[in-house]
mmCIF file of C-alpha atoms in Angstrom:
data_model
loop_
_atom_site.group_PDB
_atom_site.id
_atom_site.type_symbol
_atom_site.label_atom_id
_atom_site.label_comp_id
_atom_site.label_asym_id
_atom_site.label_seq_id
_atom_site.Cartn_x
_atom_site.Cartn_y
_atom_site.Cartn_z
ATOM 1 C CA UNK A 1 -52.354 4.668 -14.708
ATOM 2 C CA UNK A 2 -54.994 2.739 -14.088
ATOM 3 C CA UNK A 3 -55.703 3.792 -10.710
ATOM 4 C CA UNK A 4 -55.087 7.535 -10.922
ATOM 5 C CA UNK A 5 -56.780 7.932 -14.325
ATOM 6 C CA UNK A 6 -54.138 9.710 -15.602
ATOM 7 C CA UNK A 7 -54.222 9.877 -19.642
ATOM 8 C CA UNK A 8 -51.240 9.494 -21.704
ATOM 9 C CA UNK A 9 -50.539 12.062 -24.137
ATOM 10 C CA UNK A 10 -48.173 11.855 -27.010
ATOM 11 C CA UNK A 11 -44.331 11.665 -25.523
ATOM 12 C CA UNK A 12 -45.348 10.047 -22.465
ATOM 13 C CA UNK A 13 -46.954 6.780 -24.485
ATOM 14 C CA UNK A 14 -42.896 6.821 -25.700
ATOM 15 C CA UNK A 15 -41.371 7.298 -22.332
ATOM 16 C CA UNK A 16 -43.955 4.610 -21.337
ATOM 17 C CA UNK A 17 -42.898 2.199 -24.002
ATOM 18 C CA UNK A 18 -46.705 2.095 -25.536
ATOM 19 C CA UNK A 19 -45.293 4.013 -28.549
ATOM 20 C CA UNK A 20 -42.629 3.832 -30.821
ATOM 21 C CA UNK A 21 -41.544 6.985 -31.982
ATOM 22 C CA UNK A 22 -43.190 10.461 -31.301
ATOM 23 C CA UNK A 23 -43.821 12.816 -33.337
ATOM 24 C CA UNK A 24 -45.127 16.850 -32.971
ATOM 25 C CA UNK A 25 -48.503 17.425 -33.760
ATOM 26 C CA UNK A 26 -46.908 20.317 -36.091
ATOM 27 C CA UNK A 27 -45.258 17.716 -37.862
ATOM 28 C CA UNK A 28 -48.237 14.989 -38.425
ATOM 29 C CA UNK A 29 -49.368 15.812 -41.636
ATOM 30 C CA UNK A 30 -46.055 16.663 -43.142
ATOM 31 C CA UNK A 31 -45.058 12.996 -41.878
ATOM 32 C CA UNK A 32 -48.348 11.237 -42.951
ATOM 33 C CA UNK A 33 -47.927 13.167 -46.876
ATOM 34 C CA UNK A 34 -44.567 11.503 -46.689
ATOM 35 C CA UNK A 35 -45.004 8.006 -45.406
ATOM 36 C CA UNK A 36 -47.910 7.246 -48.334
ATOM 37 C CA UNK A 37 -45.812 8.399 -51.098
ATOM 38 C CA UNK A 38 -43.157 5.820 -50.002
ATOM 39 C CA UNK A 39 -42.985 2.486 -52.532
ATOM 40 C CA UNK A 40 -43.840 -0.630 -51.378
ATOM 41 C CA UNK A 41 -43.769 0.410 -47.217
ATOM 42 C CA UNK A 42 -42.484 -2.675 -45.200
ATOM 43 C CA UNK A 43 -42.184 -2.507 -41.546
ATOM 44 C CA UNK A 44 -38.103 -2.224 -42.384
ATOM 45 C CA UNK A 45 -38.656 1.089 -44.021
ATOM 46 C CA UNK A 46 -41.386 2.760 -42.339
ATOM 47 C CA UNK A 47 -39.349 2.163 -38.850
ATOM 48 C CA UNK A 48 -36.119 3.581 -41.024
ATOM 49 C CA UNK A 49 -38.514 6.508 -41.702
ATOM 50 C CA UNK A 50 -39.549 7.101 -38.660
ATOM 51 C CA UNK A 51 -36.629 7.150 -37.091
ATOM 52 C CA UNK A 52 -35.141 9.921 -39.180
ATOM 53 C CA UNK A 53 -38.375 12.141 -38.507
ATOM 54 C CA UNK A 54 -39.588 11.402 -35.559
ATOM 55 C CA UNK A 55 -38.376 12.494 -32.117
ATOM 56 C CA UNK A 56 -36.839 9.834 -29.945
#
């Protein structure tokens, strides 16, 4: 990447194990509105979260 300047762009940070989950820019603020009305948001049950919305 470095050498060809190529820019990662949303699935290919996942594929290139920069991201964690992926998720559709339709989807973003549908996520976000969901993930700041969750209670008390540990790392436990945003990544349980996540992995029911996001695309993996």
């Amino acid at each position: 990447l470095g050498l060809t300047g190529y820019r990662l762009r949303g699935i290919d940070n996942y594929h290139a194990g920069i991201a964690t989950h992926f998720v559709p820019t339709n989807k973003l603020e549908e996520i976000e509105r969901k993930l700041v009305e969750i209670p008390n948001a540990d790392y436990n049950t945003v990544n349980a979260f996540l992995n029911q919305h996001a695309k993996m």
